[in-house]
Structures are given as structure tokens and as C-alpha cells.
Coordinates of C-alpha atoms and ligand atoms in Angstrom, one line a residue:
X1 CA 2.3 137.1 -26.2
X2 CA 0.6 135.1 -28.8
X3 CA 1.5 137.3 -32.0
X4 CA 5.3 136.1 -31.0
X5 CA 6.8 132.6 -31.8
X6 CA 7.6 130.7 -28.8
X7 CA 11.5 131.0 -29.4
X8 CA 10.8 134.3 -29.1
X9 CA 9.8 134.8 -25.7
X10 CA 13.2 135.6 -24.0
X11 CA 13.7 138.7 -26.6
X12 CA 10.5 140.4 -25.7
X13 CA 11.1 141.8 -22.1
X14 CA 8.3 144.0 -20.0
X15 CA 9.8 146.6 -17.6
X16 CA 9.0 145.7 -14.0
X17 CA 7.4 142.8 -14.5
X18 CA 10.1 140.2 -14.2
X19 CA 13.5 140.5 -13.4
X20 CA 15.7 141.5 -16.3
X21 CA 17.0 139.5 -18.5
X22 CA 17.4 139.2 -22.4
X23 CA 18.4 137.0 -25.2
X24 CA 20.1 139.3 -27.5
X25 CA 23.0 139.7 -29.8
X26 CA 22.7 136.3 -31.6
X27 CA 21.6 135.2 -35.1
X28 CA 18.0 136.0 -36.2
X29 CA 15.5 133.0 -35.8
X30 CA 14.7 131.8 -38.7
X31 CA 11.1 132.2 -40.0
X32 CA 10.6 134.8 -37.8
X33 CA 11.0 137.1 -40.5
X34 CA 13.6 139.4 -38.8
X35 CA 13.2 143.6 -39.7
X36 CA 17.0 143.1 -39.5
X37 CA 19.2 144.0 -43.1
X38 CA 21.9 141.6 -43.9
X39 CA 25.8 141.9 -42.6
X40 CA 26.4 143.6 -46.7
X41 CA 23.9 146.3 -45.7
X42 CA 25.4 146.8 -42.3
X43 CA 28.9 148.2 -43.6
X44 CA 27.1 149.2 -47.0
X45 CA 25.4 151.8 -44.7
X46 CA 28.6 152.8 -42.4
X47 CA 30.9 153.3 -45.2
X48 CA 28.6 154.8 -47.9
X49 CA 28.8 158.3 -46.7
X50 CA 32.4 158.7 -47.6
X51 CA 32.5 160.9 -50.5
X52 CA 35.5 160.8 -52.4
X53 CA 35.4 157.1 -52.2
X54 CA 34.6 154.7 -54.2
X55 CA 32.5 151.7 -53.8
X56 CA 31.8 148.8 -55.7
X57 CA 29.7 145.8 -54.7
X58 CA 31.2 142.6 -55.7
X59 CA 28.2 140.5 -56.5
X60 CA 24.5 140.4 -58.2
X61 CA 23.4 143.4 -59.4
X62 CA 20.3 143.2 -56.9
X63 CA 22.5 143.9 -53.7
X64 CA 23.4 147.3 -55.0
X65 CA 20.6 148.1 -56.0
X66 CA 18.8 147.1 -52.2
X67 CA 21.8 149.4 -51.2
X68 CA 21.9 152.0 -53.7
X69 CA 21.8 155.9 -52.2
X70 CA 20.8 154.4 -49.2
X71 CA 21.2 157.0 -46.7
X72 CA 20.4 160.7 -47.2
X73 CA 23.8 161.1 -45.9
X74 CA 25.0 165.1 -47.5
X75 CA 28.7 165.7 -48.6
X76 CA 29.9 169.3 -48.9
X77 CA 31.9 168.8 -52.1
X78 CA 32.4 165.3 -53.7
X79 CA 29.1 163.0 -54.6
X80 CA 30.7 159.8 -55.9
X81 CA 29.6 157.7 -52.9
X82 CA 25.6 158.3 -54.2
X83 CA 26.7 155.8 -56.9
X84 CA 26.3 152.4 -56.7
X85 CA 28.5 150.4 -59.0
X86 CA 28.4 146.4 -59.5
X87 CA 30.0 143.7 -61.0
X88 CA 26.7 141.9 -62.0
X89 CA 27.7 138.8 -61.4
X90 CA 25.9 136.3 -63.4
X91 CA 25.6 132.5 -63.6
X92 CA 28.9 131.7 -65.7
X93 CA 30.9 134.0 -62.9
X94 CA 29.5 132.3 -60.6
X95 CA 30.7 128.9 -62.1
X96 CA 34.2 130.0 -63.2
X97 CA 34.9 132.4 -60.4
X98 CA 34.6 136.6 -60.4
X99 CA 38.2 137.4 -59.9
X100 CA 38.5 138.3 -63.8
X101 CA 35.0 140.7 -63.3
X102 CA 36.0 142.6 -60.3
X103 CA 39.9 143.6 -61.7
X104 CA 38.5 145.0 -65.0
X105 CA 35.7 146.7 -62.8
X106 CA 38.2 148.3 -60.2
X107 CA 40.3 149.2 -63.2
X108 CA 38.2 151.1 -65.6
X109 CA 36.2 153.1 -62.3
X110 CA 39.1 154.0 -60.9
X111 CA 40.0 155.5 -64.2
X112 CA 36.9 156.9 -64.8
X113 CA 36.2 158.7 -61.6
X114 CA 39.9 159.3 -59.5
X115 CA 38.9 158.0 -56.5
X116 CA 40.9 158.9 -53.4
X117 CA 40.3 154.9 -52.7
X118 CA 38.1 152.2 -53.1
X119 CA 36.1 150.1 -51.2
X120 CA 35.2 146.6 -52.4
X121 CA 32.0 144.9 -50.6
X122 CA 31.9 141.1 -50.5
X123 CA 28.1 139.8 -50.7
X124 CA 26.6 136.1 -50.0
X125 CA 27.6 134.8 -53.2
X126 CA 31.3 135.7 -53.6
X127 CA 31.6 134.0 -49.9
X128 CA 30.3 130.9 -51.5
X129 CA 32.2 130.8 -54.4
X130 CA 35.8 131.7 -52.6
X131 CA 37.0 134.7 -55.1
X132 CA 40.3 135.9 -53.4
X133 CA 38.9 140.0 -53.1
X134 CA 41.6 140.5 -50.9
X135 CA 44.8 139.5 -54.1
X136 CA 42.6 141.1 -56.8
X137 CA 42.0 144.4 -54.2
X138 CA 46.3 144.0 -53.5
X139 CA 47.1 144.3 -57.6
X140 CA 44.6 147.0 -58.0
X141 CA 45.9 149.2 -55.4
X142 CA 49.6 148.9 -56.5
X143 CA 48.9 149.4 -60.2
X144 CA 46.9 152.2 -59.3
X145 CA 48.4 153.8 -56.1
X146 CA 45.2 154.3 -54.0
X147 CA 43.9 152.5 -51.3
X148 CA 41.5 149.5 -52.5
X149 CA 40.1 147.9 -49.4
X150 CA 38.3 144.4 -49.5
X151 CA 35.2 144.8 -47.3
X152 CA 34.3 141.4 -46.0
X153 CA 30.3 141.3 -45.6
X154 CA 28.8 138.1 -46.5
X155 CA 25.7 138.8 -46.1
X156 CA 25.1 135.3 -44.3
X157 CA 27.4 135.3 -42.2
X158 CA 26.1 136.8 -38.7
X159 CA 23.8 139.5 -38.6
X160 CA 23.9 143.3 -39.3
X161 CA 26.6 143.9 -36.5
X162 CA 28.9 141.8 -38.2
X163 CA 28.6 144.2 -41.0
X164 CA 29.3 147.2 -38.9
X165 CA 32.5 144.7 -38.0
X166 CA 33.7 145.0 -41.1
X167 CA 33.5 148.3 -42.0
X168 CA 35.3 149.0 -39.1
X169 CA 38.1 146.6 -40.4
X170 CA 38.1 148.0 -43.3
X171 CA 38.8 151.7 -42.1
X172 CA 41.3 151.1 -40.1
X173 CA 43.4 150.1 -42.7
X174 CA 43.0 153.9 -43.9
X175 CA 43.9 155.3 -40.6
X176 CA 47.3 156.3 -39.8
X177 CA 48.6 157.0 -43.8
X178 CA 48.2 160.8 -43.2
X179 CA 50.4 163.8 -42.2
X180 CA 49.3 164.7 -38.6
X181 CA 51.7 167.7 -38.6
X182 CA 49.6 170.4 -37.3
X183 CA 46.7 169.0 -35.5
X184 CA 45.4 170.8 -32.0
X185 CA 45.7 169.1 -28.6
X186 CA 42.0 170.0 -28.4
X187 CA 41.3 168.1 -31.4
X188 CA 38.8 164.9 -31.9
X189 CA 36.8 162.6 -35.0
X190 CA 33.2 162.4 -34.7
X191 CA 32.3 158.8 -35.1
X192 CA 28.5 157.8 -35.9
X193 CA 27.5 160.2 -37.1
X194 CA 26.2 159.7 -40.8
X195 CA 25.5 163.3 -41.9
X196 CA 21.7 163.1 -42.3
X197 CA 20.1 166.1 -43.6
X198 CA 23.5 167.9 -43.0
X199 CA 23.5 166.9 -39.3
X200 CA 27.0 166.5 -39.0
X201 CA 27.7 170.5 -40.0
X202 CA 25.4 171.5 -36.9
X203 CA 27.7 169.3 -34.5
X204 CA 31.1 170.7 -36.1
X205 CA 29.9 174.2 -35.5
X206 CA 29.0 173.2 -31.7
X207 CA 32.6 171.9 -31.5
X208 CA 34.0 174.8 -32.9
X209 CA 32.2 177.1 -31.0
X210 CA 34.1 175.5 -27.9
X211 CA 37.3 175.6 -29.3
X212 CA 37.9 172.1 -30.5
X213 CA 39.3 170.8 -33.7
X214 CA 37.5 168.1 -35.7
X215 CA 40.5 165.8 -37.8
X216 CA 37.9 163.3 -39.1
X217 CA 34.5 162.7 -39.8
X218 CA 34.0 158.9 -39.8
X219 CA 32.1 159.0 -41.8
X220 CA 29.4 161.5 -42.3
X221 CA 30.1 163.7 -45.1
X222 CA 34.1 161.9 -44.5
X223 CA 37.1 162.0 -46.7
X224 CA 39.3 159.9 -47.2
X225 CA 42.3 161.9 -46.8
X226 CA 40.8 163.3 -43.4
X227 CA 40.5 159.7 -42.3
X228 CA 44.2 158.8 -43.1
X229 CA 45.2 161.9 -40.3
X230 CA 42.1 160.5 -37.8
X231 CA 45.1 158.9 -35.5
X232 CA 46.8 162.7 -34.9
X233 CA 43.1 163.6 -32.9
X234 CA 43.2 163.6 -29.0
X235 CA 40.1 161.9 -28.8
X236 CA 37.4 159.8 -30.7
X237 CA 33.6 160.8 -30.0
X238 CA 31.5 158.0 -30.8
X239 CA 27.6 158.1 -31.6
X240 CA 25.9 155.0 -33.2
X241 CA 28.1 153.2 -31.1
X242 CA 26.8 149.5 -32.6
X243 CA 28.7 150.9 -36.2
X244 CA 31.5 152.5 -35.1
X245 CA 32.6 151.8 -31.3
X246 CA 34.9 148.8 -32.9
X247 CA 36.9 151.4 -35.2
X248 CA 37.0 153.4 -31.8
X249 CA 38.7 150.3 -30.1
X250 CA 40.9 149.6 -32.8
X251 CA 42.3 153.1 -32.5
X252 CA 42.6 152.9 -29.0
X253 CA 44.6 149.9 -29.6
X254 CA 46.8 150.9 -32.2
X255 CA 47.2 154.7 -31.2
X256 CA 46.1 154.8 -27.8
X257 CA 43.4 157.4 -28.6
X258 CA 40.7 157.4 -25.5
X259 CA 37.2 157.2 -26.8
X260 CA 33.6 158.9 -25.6
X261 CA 30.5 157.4 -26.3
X262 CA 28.1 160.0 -26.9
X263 CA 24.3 160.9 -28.5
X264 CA 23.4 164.1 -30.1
X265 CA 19.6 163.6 -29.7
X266 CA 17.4 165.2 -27.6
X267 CA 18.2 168.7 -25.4
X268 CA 19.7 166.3 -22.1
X269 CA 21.9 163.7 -24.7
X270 CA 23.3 166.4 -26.3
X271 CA 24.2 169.0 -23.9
X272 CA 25.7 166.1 -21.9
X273 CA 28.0 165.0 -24.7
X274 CA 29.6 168.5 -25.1
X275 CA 30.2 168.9 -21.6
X276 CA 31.5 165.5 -21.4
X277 CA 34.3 166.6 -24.1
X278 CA 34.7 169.8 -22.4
X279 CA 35.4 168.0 -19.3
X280 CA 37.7 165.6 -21.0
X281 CA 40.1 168.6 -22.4
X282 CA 40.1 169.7 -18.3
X283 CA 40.2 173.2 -19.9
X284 CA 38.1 176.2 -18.0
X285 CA 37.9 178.5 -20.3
X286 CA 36.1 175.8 -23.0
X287 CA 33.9 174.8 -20.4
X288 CA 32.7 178.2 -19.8
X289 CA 32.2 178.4 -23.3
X290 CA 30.5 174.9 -24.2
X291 CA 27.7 176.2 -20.6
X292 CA 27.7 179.7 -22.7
X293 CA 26.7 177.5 -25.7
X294 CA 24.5 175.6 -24.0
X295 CA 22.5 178.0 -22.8
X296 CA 22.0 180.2 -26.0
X297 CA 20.9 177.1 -28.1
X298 CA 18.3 176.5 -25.1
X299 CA 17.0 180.0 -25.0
X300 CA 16.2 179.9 -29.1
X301 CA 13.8 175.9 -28.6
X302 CA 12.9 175.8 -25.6
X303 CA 10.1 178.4 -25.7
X304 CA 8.2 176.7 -28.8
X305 CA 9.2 173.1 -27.4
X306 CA 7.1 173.8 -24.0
X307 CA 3.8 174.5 -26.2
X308 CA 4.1 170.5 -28.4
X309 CA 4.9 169.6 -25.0
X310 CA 1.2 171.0 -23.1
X311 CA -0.7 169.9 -26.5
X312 CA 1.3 166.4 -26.5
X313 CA 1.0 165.3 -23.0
X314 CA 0.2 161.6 -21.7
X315 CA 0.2 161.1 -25.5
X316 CA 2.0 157.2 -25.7
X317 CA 4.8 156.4 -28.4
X318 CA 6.8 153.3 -29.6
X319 CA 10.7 153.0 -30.9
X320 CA 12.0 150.9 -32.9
X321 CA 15.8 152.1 -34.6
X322 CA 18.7 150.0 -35.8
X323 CA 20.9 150.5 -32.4
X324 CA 20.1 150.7 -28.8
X325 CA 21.9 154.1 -28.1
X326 CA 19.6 155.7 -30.3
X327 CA 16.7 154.8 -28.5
X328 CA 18.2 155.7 -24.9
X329 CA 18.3 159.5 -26.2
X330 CA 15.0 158.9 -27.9
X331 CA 12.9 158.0 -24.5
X332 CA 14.6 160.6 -23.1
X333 CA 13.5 163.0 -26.2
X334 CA 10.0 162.0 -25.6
X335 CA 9.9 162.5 -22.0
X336 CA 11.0 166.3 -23.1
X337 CA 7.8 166.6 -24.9
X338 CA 5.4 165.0 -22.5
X339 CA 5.2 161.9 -23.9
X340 CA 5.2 158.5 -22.6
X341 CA 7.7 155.6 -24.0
X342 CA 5.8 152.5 -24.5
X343 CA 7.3 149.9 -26.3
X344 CA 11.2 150.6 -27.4
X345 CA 13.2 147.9 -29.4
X346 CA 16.5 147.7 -31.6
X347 CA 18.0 145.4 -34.8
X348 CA 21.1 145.5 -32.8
X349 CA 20.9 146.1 -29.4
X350 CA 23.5 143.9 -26.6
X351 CA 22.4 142.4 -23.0
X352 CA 23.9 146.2 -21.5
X353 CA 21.8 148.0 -23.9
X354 CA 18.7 146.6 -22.8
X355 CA 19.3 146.7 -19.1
X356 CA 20.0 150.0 -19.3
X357 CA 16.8 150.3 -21.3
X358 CA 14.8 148.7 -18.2
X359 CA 16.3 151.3 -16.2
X360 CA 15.1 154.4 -17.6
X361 CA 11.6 153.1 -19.3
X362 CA 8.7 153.3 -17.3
X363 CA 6.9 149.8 -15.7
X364 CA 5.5 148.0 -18.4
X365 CA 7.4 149.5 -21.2
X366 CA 7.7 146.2 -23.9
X367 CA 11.7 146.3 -24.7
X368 CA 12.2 143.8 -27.4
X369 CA 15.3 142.5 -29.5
X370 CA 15.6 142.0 -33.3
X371 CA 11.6 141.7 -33.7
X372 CA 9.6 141.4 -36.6
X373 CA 6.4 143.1 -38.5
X374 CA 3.7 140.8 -36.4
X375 CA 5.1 141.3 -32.9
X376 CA 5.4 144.8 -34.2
X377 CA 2.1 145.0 -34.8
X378 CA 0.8 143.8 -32.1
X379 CA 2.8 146.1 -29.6
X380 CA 1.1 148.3 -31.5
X381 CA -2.2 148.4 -30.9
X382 CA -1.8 146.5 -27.4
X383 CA -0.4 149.5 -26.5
X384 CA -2.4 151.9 -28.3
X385 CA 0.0 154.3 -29.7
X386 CA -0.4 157.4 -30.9
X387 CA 3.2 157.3 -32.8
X388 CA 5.7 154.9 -34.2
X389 CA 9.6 156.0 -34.7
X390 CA 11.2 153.7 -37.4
X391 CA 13.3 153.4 -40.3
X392 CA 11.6 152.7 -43.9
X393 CA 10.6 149.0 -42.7
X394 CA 8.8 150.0 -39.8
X395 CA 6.7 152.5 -41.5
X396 CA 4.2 150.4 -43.7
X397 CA 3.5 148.7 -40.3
X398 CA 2.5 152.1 -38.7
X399 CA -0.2 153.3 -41.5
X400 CA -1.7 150.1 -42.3
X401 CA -2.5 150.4 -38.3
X402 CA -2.9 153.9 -38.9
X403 CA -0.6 155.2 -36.5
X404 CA 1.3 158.5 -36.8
X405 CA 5.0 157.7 -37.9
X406 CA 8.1 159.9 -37.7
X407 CA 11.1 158.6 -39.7
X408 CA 14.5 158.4 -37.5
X409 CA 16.7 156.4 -39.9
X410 CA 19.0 156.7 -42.6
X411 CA 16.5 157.7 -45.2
X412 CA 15.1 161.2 -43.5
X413 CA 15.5 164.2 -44.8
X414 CA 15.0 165.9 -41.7
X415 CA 18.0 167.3 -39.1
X416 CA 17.0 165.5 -36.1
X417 CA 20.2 165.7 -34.0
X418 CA 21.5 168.8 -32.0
X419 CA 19.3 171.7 -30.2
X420 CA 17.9 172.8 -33.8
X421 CA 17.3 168.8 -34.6
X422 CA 15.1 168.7 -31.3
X423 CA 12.8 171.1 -32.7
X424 CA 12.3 169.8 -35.3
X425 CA 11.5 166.6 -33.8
X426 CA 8.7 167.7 -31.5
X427 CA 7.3 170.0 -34.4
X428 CA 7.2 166.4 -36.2
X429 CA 5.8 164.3 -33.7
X430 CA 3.3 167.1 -32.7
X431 CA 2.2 167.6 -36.4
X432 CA 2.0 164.0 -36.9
X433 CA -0.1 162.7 -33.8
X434 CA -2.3 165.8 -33.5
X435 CA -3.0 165.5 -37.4
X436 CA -7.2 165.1 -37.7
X437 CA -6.5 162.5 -40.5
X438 CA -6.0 159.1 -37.2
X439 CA -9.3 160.0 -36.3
X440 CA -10.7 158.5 -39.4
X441 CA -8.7 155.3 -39.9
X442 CA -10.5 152.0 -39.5
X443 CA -10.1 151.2 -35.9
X444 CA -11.2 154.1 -34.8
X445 CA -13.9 155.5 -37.2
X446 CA -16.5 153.8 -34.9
X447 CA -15.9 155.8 -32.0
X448 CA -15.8 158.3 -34.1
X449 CA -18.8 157.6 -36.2
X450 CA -20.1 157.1 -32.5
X451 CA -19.5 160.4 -31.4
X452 CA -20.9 162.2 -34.7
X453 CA -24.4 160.2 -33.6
X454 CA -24.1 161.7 -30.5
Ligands
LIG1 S1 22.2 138.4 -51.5 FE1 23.3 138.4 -49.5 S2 24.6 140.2 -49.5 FE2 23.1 140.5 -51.2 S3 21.5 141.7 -50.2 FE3 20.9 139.5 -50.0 S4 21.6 138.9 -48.0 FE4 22.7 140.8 -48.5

């Protein structure tokens, strides 16, 4: 493919065509221009939801800023995490050392706001310059009494994963602090799941409905004081598994709590994951509930879901999300609606990702690793597609191709996830590619102009 450097070749796979195989899971090439964020956005963006925390980035004021709000992530009582606080650092700190900066910082927030504890993020800069986050975090936390945790994210230091890595670290000091006094033996934490658009209510309310507590979320719409008890649940659910899956094995190590990976998106994903934890609590009577569930939430979307589905069929679409799991449920979300999978790629995806990927896409289906805006393009319009699913970096590419794009990262607005969520998602795709307004765009006014002639 000519669009793609020639180092590139072995991420870019094509379903069928060859046997698998996939160079993944590695440092971007550079030049290549990577869609990937750096390792400080990659916990930046697991952490951030956690509500009564607080989180300051120790570096320029410009990393904050890239990272400020950054996912529409809801809380239910507590907003402090929508802030983004800096130290600023600035040419004579970076000379003499930040140290100084980021104790008065901690000092006066933590003062300011009463934070139930504090996360401190570590950019490129303060990795260069050695300040010792981890003593200035220490003397903080005892003068204070809260929890300050050092996150360790320099930004050069591997690639968006590593990030993910360290949030991860970072949380499980947290874990294990609480009182577990009280917790059900059908109890669990939902990992991965980041609260978008109040998503994280809808899979509560699923839970509850079958008779299972939830101890912590981790860290949609999270608390730090629920995190503290997450080691009392029975079981960790995990969802995003790229972000969260290493807390998961950290607590399995340390408090021998099984985990689940699971995916709340699309009608198949999601009624598999709650009979998956119905089946883990080997209880009847929830299983009988979680069918009873099931069922109902089936009857309400199904009926409007079968009508996108006749208006969208044979119509072709192309993924592109941050993890790998994400884009398993998506094919199979599409394939609800009629629609074909044609090209389906991840910042973040691992050799068992994508050979699973090769598995369920169709033969000639473009699966590619950690690409970039002109092999995205060019996927594109090989493919002809009729929508693009991205985060806020893919979606520039989309309309300057003119390409219907539906949004499912961190910045939507929309509840995509759970039977309600899948609605909404084919009355999004079927709005978007059915809209009048492609018909007009520059590669295909000819035909239409064409036509009009006629
Ligand atoms: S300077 Fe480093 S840590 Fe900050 S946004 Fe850029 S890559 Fe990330």
C-alpha cells in the first residue's frame, strides 16, 4: 500500500489474504506521525474520572491544558477532577529543579479544595530533569494525611499503554485502605468503564437488577474512598481491558480477586457479559433474573433497531478506537445493523487482539496497528466507506473525505454502552450515513451532478 511507509508494512494486515501475523505493541515509528497520545495522556485519561480526587500535572502548563476536561466522563456528586491544575514549569525550574514548585502546589490545593487524595502526573520534562515526585508526594501526604500518589508518565517513555501502566500502579496503592466490613459475596468493581455520558449508571442498574453489589467504580464516576474498599468485592469486571486489565492483575495478585474481561457494547457483548457474571456467582435464581433482564431490555430496541438495520444494509464502515476490545464489540455492533466492517484498527491493540480480529472480520477487512492520518485516509476511500468510528483525531480525517463520522471516544456526549447505548448507536450511524448532505461532497458531486443531467 503506497500511502504507508515501508516500515509500516507488517502493521497493516488484510483478512484472508495472508496468514496472520502482526507487528504490534512496540514504540511508534518515528515520522510516521502516529494518531497515538503520549504515555502522560494515557493515565491522564484513566485516572481523570475520579471525582473527589485531585490531580495535578507536574510540568508545562501545555500538558494540562492538551489534557484538560478530557473525557466527558459524569460524576454524581463531586466535580473537582474537571479541573486541571499545573505547576507551570518554566525555564529557571527547569534549571534548578521543580521539587520547590510542586510542594507549595500540593500544599495550597489540597488546602483549597479537601481532596480525598491526590494524584501527581509526571510529564517528559520532569523525567529529564530527575525531580524526586515520589519524596515531595511522601512529605505531602504525611503533613496532610491523604493519599498523594506520584503518577509516573513520561510522556517519552513508551507509548500510550505505558500510561495506562501507570495509572494502574498508581491505584493500587489506594486499594486495600478501606473498611470492607459489610460487603456482599455477590459483590464486584466495574473496571473500564469511564462513565461517558453517564454510562456507567445504566450498567450499575443492570447489576443491580440481578442482584449484585458494585464496591468500586474504577474509575468512572469513582471515589476514592470506594476504591480503598475495591479488595472486599468477589470479583473484578474489566472493560477497556488495555487501561485497566493490569490493576485487575495486580488485585488478583495481592487479593486473589478473579477477574472477567467484559464489553458493554453492542446487544451480543453486553448480554454476554451479564450472563458471564451471573454464571460466575453459580447462583439460579440471579441467572433467571439477568435472562429476565435480558429479555425486557431486548423487547424495548429491538423493534426500532430492525428498521436502521433494512435502511442500512450492505452499507460499509471503518473503526478506528484507542483499544482492540472496543472494536471486537464494535464489528459485532455493526453486523447488528446490517452493516459491513471494513477496515478496523487500534492505538493499542496486542498480537491476541488482532488475531482475534482476523477471526471475526470478513476476507479483506484492512486490520491495522497504531496508524496514522495518510494510511487513514487512504483506507478510506479504497474502501469506500460510508462511515468512520473515531475519537476527536480521527474525525477531521472523516469530513475532509466527506465521510459520515460517529464519535466513540472519550469526548462523546452520547450513551453508547448497554441495550439503551445500542440504540442510540444505530439511530447515530443511520442518521449519519443516510444524511443527503455525502451526496454533495467533492468526490462524489460528479456522479451526482451526473445523475441531475440525466
Ligand atoms: S510534553 Fe510530554 S508529557 Fe507533555 S503532552 Fe507532550 S509528550 Fe505528553
Amino acid at each position: 500500500m503506497e500511502a504507508a511507509l515501508q516500515e509500516r508494512q507488517d502493521s497493516i494486515h488484510r483478512t484472508g489474504e495472508a496468514p496472520f501475523a502482526m507487528d504490534c505493541n512496540k514504540d511508534s515509528l518515528a515520522g510516521a506521525v502516529s494518531q497515538r497520545a503520549c504515555v502522560f495522556c494515557g493515565s491522564r485519561v484513566v485516572l481523570y474520572p475520579i471525582a473527589d480526587a485531585l490531580h495535578l500535572v507536574h510540568g508545562p502548563i501545555g500538558c494540562a491544558v492538551y489534557t484538560w476536561d478530557i473525557r466527558g466522563a459524569l460524576s454524581s456528586g463531586p466535580e473537582l477532577h474537571r479541573l486541571s491544575f499545573s505547576t507551570d514549569m518554566q525555564e529557571t525550574d527547569v534549571i534548578f529543579g521543580g521539587e520547590k514548585k510542586l510542594y507549595n502546589a500540593l500544599v495550597e490545593l489540597i488546602d483549597r479544595h479537601a481532596p480525598k487524595a491526590a494524584f501527581v502526573y509526571s510529564t517528559c520534562i520532569v523525567g529529564i530533569i530527575g525531580d524526586d515526585m515520589q519524596a515531595v508526594c511522601r512529605r505531602v501526604s504525611e503533613e496532610k494525611g491523604i493519599p498523594v500518589l506520584p503518577v509516573q508518565s513520561e510522556g517519552f517513555k513508551g507509548n500510550k499503554r505505558e500510561g495506562y501502566k501507570a495509572a494502574c500502579n498508581a491505584m493500587r496503592q489506594l486499594v486495600g485502605m478501606g473498611d470492607i466490613s459489610g460487603i456482599s459475596k455477590y459483590s464486584l468493581n466495574i473496571l473500564g468503564d469511564f462513565n461517558l455520558a453517564g454510562e456507567i449508571w445504566l450498567i450499575r442498574d443492570y447489576f443491580t437488577r440481578m442482584g449484585v453489589e458494585v464496591v468500586a467504580n474504577i474509575t468512572g464516576d469513582g471515589r476514592v474512598g470506594d476504591i480503598q474498599r475495591a479488595h472486599g468485592a468477589a470479583l473484578n469486571v474489566v472493560q477497556c481491558s488495555g487501561s485497566t486489565m493490569d490493576l485487575a492483575r495486580m488485585m488478583k495478585e495481592d487479593y486473589s480477586i478473579p477477574s472477567l474481561r467484559v464489553s458493554y457494547f453492542g446487544v451480543e457483548d453486553m448480554a454476554e457479559s451479564l450472563y458471564a457474571v451471573a454464571a460466575f456467582f453459580k447462583d439460579e435464581e440471579m441467572m433467571r433474573r439477568t435472562q429476565e433482564l435480558v429479555k425486557e431490555e431486548l423487547s424495548l430496541i429491538m423493534p426500532e433497531i430492525m428498521k436502521y438495520r433494512q435502511a442500512l444494509a450492505g452499507k460499509r464502515a471503518a473503526i478506528y478506537v484507542g483499544g482492540a476490545f472496543k472494536a471486537f464489540s464494535l464489528v459485532k455492533a455493526f453486523r447488528t445493523i446490517g452493516m459491513q466492517v471494513v477496515m478496523v484498527g487500534s492505538q493499542t491493540g496486542t498480537p491476541e487482539d488482532y488475531a482475534e480480529l482476523a477471526e471475526i472480520t470478513d476476507p479483506g477487512t484492512i486490520i491495522v496497528d497504531d496508524s496514522n492520518p495518510l494510511e487513514l485516509s487512504a483506507f478510506l476511500q479504497e474502501k469506500e466507506v460510508d462511515i468512520f468510528v473515531g475519537g476527536v483525531k480521527e474525525r477531521p480525517i472523516a469530513y475532509k473525505l466527506g465521510v459520515a463520522f460517529c464519535d466513540h471516544n472519550h469526548e462523546r456526549k452520547e450513551m453508547l454502552a448497554g441495550f439503551a447505548g445500542m440504540l442510540n448507536f444505530a439511530r447515530e450511524v443511520y442518521s449519519s450515513v443516510m444524511s443527503p448532505v455525502w451526496r454533495f461532497v467533492p468526490r462524489k458531486a460528479e456522479t451526482v451532478q451526473e445523475e441531475i443531467n440525466d
